[in-house]
Coordinates of C-alpha atoms and ligand atoms in Angstrom, one line a residue:
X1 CA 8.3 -17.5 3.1
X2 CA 7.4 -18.2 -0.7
X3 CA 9.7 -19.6 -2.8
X4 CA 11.5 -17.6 -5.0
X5 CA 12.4 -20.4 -7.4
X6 CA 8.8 -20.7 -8.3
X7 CA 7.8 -18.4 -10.9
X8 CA 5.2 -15.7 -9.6
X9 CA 3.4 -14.9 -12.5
X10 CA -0.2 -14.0 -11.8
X11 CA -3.3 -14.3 -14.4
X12 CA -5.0 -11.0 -14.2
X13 CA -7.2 -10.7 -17.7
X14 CA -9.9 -9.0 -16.1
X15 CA -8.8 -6.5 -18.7
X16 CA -9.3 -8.9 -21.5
X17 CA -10.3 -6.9 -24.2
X18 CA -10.4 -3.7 -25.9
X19 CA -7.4 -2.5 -24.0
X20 CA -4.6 -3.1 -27.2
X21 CA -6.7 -1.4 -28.9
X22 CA -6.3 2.6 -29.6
X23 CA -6.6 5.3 -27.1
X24 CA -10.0 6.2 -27.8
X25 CA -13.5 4.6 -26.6
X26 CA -14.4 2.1 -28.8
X27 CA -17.9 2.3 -29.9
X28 CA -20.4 0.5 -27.2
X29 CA -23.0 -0.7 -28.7
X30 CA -26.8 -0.4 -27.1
X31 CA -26.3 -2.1 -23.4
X32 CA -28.5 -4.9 -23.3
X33 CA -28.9 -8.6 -21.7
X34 CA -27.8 -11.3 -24.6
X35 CA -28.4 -15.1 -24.4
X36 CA -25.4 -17.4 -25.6
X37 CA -23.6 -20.8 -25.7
X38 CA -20.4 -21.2 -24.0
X39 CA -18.0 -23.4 -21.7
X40 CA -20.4 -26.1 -22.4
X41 CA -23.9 -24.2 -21.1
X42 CA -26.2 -21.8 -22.3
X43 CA -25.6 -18.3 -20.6
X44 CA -27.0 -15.5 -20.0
X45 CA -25.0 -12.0 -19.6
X46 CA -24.8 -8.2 -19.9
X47 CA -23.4 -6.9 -23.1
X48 CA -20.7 -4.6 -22.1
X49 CA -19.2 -3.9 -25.6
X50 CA -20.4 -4.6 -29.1
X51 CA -17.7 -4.2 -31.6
X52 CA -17.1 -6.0 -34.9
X53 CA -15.8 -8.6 -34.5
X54 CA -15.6 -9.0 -30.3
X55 CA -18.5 -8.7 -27.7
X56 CA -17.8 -8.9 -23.9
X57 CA -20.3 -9.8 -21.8
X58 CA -20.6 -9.9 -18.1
X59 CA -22.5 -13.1 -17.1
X60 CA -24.4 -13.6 -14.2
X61 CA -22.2 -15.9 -12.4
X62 CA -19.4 -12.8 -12.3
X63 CA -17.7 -14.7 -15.3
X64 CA -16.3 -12.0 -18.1
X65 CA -16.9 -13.3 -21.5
X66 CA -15.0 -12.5 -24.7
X67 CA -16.4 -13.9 -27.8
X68 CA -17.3 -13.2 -32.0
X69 CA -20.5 -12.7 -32.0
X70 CA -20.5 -13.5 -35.5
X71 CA -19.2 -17.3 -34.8
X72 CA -22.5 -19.2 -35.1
X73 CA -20.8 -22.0 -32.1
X74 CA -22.0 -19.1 -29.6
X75 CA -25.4 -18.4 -30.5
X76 CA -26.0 -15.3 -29.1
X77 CA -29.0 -13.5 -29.5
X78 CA -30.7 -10.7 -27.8
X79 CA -33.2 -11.3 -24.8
X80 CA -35.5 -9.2 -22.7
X81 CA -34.6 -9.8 -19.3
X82 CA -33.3 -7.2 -17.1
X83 CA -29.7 -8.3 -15.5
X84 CA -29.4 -9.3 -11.8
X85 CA -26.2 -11.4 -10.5
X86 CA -27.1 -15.2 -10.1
X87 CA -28.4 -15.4 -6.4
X88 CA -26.2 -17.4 -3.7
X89 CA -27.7 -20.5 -3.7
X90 CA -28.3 -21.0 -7.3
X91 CA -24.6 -20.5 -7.8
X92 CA -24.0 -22.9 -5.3
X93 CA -26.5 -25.4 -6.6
X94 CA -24.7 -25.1 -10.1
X95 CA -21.1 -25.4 -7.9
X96 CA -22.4 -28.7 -6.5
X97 CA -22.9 -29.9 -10.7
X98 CA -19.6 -28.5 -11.8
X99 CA -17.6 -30.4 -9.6
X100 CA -19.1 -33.5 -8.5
X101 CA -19.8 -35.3 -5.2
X102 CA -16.2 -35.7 -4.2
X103 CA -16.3 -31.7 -3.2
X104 CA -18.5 -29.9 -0.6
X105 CA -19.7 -26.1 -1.2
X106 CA -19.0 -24.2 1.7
X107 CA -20.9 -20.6 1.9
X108 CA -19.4 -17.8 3.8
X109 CA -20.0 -14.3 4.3
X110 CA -18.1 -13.4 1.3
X111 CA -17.4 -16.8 -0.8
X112 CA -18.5 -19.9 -2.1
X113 CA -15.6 -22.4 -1.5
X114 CA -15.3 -25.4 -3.2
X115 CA -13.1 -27.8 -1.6
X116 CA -12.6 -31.8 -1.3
X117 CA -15.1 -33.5 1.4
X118 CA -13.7 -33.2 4.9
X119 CA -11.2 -30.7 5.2
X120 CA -12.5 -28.6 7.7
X121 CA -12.8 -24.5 8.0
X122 CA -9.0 -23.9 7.1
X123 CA -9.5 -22.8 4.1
X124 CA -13.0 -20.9 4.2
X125 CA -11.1 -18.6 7.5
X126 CA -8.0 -18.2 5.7
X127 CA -10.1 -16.8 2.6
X128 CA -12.3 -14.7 5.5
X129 CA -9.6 -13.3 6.9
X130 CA -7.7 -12.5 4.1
X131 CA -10.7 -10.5 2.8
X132 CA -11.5 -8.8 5.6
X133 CA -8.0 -7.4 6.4
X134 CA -7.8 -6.3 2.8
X135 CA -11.0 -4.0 3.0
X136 CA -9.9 -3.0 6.5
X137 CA -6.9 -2.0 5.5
X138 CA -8.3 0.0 2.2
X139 CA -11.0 1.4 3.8
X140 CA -8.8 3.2 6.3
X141 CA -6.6 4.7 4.0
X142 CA -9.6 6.6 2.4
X143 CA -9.6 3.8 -0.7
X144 CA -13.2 3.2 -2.2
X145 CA -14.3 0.3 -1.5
X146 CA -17.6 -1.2 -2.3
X147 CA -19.7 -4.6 -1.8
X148 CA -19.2 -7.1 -4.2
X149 CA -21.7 -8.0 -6.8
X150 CA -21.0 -11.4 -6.5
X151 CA -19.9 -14.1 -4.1
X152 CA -16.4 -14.7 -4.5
X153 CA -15.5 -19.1 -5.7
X154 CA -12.9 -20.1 -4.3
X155 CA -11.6 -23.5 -5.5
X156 CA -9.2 -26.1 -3.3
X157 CA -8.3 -28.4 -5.6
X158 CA -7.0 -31.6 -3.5
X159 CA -3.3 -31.5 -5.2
X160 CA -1.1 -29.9 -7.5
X161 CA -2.2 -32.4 -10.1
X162 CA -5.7 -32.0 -9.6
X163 CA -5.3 -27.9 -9.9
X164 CA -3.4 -28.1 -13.1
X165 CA -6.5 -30.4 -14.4
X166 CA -8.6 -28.0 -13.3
X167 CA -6.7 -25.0 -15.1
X168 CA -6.7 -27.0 -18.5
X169 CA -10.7 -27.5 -17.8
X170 CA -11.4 -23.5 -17.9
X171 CA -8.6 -22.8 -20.3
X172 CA -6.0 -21.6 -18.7
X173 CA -2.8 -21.8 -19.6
X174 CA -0.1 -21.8 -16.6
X175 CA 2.8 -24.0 -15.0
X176 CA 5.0 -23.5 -11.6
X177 CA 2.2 -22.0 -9.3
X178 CA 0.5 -22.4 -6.5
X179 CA -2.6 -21.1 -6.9
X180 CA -4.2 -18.3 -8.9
X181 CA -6.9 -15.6 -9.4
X182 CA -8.1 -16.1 -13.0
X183 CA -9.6 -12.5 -14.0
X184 CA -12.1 -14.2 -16.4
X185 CA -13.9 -16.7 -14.3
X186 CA -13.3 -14.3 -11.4
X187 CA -12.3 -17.0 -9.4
X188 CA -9.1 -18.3 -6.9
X189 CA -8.0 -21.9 -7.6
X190 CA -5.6 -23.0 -5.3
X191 CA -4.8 -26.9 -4.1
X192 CA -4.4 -28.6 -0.6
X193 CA -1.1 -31.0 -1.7
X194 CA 1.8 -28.9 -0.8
X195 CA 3.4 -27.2 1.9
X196 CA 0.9 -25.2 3.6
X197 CA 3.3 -22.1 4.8
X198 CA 4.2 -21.5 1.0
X199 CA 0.7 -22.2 -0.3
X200 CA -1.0 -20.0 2.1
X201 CA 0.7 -16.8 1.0
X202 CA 0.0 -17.7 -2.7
X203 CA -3.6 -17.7 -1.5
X204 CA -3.4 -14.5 0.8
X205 CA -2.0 -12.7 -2.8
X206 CA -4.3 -14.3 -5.2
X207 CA -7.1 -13.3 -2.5
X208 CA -5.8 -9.8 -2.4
X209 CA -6.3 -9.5 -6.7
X210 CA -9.7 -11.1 -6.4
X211 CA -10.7 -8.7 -3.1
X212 CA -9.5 -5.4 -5.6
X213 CA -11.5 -6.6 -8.4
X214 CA -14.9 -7.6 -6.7
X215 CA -14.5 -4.4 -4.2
X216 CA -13.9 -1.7 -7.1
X217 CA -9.9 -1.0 -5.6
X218 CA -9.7 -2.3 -9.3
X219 CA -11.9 -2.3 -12.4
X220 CA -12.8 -5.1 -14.5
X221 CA -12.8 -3.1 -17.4
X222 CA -9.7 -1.1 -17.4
X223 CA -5.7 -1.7 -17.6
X224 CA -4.5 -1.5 -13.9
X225 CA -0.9 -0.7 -14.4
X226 CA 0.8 -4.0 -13.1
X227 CA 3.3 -2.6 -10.3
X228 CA 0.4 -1.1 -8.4
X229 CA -2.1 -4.7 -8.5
X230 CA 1.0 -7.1 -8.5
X231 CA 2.6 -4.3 -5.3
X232 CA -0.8 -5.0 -3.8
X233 CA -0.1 -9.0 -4.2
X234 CA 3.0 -8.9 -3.2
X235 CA 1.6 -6.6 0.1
X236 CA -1.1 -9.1 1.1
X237 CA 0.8 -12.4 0.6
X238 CA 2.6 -11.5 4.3
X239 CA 0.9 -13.5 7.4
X240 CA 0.9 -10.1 9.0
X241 CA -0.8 -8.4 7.0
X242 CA -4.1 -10.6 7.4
X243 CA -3.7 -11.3 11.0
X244 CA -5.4 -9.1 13.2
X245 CA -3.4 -9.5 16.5
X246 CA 0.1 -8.8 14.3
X247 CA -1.3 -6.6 11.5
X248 CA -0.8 -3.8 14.2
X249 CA 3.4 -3.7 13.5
X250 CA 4.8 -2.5 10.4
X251 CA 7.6 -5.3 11.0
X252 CA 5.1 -8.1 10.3
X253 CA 3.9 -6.5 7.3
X254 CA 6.8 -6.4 5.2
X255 CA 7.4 -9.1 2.7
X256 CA 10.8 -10.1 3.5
X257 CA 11.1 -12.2 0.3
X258 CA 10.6 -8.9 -1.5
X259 CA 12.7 -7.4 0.8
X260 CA 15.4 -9.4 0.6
X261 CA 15.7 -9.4 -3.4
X262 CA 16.1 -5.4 -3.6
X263 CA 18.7 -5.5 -1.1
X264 CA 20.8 -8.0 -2.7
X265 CA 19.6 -6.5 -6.1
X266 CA 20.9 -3.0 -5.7
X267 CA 23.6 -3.4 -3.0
X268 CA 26.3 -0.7 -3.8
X269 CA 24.5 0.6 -6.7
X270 CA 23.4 4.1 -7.5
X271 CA 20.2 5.4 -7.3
X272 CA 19.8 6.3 -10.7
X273 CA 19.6 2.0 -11.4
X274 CA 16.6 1.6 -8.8
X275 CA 14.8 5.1 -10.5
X276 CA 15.5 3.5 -14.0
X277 CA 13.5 0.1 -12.4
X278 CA 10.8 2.3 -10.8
X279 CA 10.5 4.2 -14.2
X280 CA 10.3 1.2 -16.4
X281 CA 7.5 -0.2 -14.0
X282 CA 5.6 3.5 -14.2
X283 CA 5.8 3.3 -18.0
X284 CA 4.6 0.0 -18.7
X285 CA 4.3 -3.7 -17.6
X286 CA 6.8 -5.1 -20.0
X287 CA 8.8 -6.1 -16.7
X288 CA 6.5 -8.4 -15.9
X289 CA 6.4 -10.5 -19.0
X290 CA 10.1 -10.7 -19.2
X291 CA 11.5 -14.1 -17.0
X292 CA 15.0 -12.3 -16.8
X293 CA 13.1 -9.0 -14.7
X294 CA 9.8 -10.5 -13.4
X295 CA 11.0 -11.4 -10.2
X296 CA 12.7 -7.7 -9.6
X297 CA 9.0 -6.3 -11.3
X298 CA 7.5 -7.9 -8.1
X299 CA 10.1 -7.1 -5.5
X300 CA 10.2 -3.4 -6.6
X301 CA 6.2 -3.2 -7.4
X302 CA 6.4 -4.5 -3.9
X303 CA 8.7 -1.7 -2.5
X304 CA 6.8 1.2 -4.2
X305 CA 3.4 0.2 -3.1
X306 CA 4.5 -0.8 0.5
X307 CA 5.8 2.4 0.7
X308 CA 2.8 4.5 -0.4
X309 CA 0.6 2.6 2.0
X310 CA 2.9 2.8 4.8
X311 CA 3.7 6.8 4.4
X312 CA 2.0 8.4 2.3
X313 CA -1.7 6.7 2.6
X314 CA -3.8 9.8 1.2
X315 CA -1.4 9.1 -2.1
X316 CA -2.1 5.5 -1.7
X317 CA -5.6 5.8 -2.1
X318 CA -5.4 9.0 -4.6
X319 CA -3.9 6.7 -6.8
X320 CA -6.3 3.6 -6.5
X321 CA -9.2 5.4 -6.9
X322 CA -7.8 7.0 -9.8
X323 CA -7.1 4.0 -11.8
X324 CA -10.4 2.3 -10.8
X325 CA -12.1 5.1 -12.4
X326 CA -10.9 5.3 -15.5
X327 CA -13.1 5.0 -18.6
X328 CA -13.6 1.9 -19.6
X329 CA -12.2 -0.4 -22.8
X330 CA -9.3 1.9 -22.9
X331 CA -5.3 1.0 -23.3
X332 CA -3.7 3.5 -21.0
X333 CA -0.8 5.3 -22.0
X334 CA 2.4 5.4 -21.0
X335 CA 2.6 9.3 -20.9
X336 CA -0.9 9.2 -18.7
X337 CA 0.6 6.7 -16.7
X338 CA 3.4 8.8 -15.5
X339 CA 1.1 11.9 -15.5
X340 CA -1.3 10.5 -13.0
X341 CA 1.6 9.6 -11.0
X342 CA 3.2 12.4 -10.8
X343 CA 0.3 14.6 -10.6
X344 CA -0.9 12.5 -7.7
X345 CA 2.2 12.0 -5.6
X346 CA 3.0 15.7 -6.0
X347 CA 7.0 15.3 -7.6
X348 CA 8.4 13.4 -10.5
X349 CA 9.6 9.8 -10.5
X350 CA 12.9 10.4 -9.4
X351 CA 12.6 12.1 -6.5
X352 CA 9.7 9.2 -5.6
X353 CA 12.1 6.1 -6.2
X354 CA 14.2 8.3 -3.9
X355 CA 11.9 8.3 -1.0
X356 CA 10.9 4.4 -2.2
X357 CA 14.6 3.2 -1.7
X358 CA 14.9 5.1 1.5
X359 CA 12.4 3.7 3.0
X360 CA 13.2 0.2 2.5
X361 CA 16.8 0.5 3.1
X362 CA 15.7 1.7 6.6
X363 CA 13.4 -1.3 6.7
Ligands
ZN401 ZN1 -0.4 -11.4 -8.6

């Protein structure tokens, strides 16, 4: 069971960019490989969008950069190379230099896990497995999923300390978690300090964002409406939903922390206050960044994605595939986001949160 005093507040700027911007495609300037000076090292990257004022670049390593090209600190300038991802073991190589000889690289089929000398396969299975039940259970609900361009880090730090040093290191700015998939290094950072039941399922839902966003469930380079990746967290941070032998019952699936919050949430309340929830989270993801609703974003992103998956799969992958598609560097609308829904699930959002409530009522 997680903790629902710790706030769950996940890091996803895969989207880092362009998205605030209007609803039209910003000008992309001439693809192209660029050379430039960041994080300490000289990189190199793909130029993904060239506007005044803001380049992003794709490095090899999987890392999404964000940068003024005009700021003379990053000295970018244009090269000649053609762009290939960083092959295995150089990335592991350069791994072994970031972090020093207290840490051992592990290399599995599907990550490069960095963790403190000594602590076994714990980690590098629990990572495995969490993968491999997440494209299993995508790929048989007719969801696209693809190979992965690059191996997946995933970092143990040893404690809590340690991880929060780590987090300042790479710029990121976050308190009260256990663990997290950071969007622009692409990577999970998690520690080995606390209790393991609690830290585990932070892992098996940060593993779930960075499965989405290195399969193509989501794109890098579009707004994924936050109830459908955080539903998808929430999904994956069960036990059961990663292990094979249990993954089988529906009752081992469900989060019951999730769960538990809607039914205390909307005990002897009207429908209309659960469809005004599930509209809120259709139009926007200004739930999410409000600590008074956060926790009920989850629980109900939870609720309306479990649902989909459960009973209406087709829907369920309809929907991911639509979002993963979209054109890149764009916001996305509130209107569109409604639309797509609607459109997709074939009624309108009331008659949805209808079917969503009961079906976890009954749960
Ligand atoms: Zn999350």
């Amino acid at each position: 069971m997680t903790n629902l005093n710790l706030t769950r507040v996940c890091l996803l700027c895969a989207c880092i960019l362009a998205c605030n911007s209007a609803n039209t495609a910003p000008a992309v300037g001439p693809p192209g490989m660029v050379e430039f000076f960041a994080s300490g090292k000289t990189r190199q990257g793909l130029k993904l969008l060239d506007v005044t004022g803001e380049m992003i670049v794709l490095g090899r390593d999987g890392w999404m950069h964000s940068f003024n090209p005009a700021d003379k600190k990053y000295q970018v300038r244009t090269i000649e190379d053609e762009y290939s991802p960083i092959e295995v073991s150089q990335m592991r190589t350069e791994l072994g230099g970031e972090f020093g000889n207290q840490f051992e690289i592990k290399s599995t089929k599907n990550f490069l896990l960095v963790q403190p000398k000594g602590r076994g396969n714990k980690w590098s299975n629990l990572f495995e497995q969490s993968h491999r039940a997440f494209t299993s259970y995508m790929t048989r609900r007719g969801v696209n999923v693809r190979q992965g361009n690059f191996p997946m880090v995933a970092v143990v730090m040893p404690d809590e300390a340690a991880m929060y040093r780590e987090f300042k290191r790479i710029g990121i700015q976050m308190n009260r978690v256990a663990g997290v998939y950071a969007g622009q290094s692409n990577r999970v950072i998690t520690h080995d300090g606390g209790r393991q039941d609690f830290i585990a399922a932070t892992v098996r839902h940060e593993a779930a964002h960075q499965s989405a966003f290195n399969s193509g469930v989501h794109s890098r380079l579009t707004d994924t409406p936050k109830w459908i990746s955080e539903g998808i967290g929430q999904m994956f941070e069960t036990a059961g939903m990663t292990n094979a032998a249990t993954g089988a019952s529906r009752e081992e699936r469900i989060n019951r922390d999730s769960l538990t919050f809607i039914k205390r949430t909307y005990k002897g309340r009207s429908d209309t206050d659960f469809s005004a929830d599930v509209m809120e989270l259709l139009s926007g993801d200004t739930m999410f960044d409000n600590p008074r609703t956060v926790s009920k974003a989850y629980a109900v992103a939870w609720a309306m994605m479990f649902y989909l998956g459960e009973r209406e799969p087709k829907h369920f992958a309809q929907l991911l595939n639509k979002t993963a598609t979209r054109p890149p560097f764009r916001n996305y609308p509130r209107k569109d986001r409604i639309n797509d829904v609607e459109r997709i699930l074939g009624c309108d959002t009331f008659e949805f949160s209808k079917r969503v409530s009961w079906y976890v009522h009954g749960l």
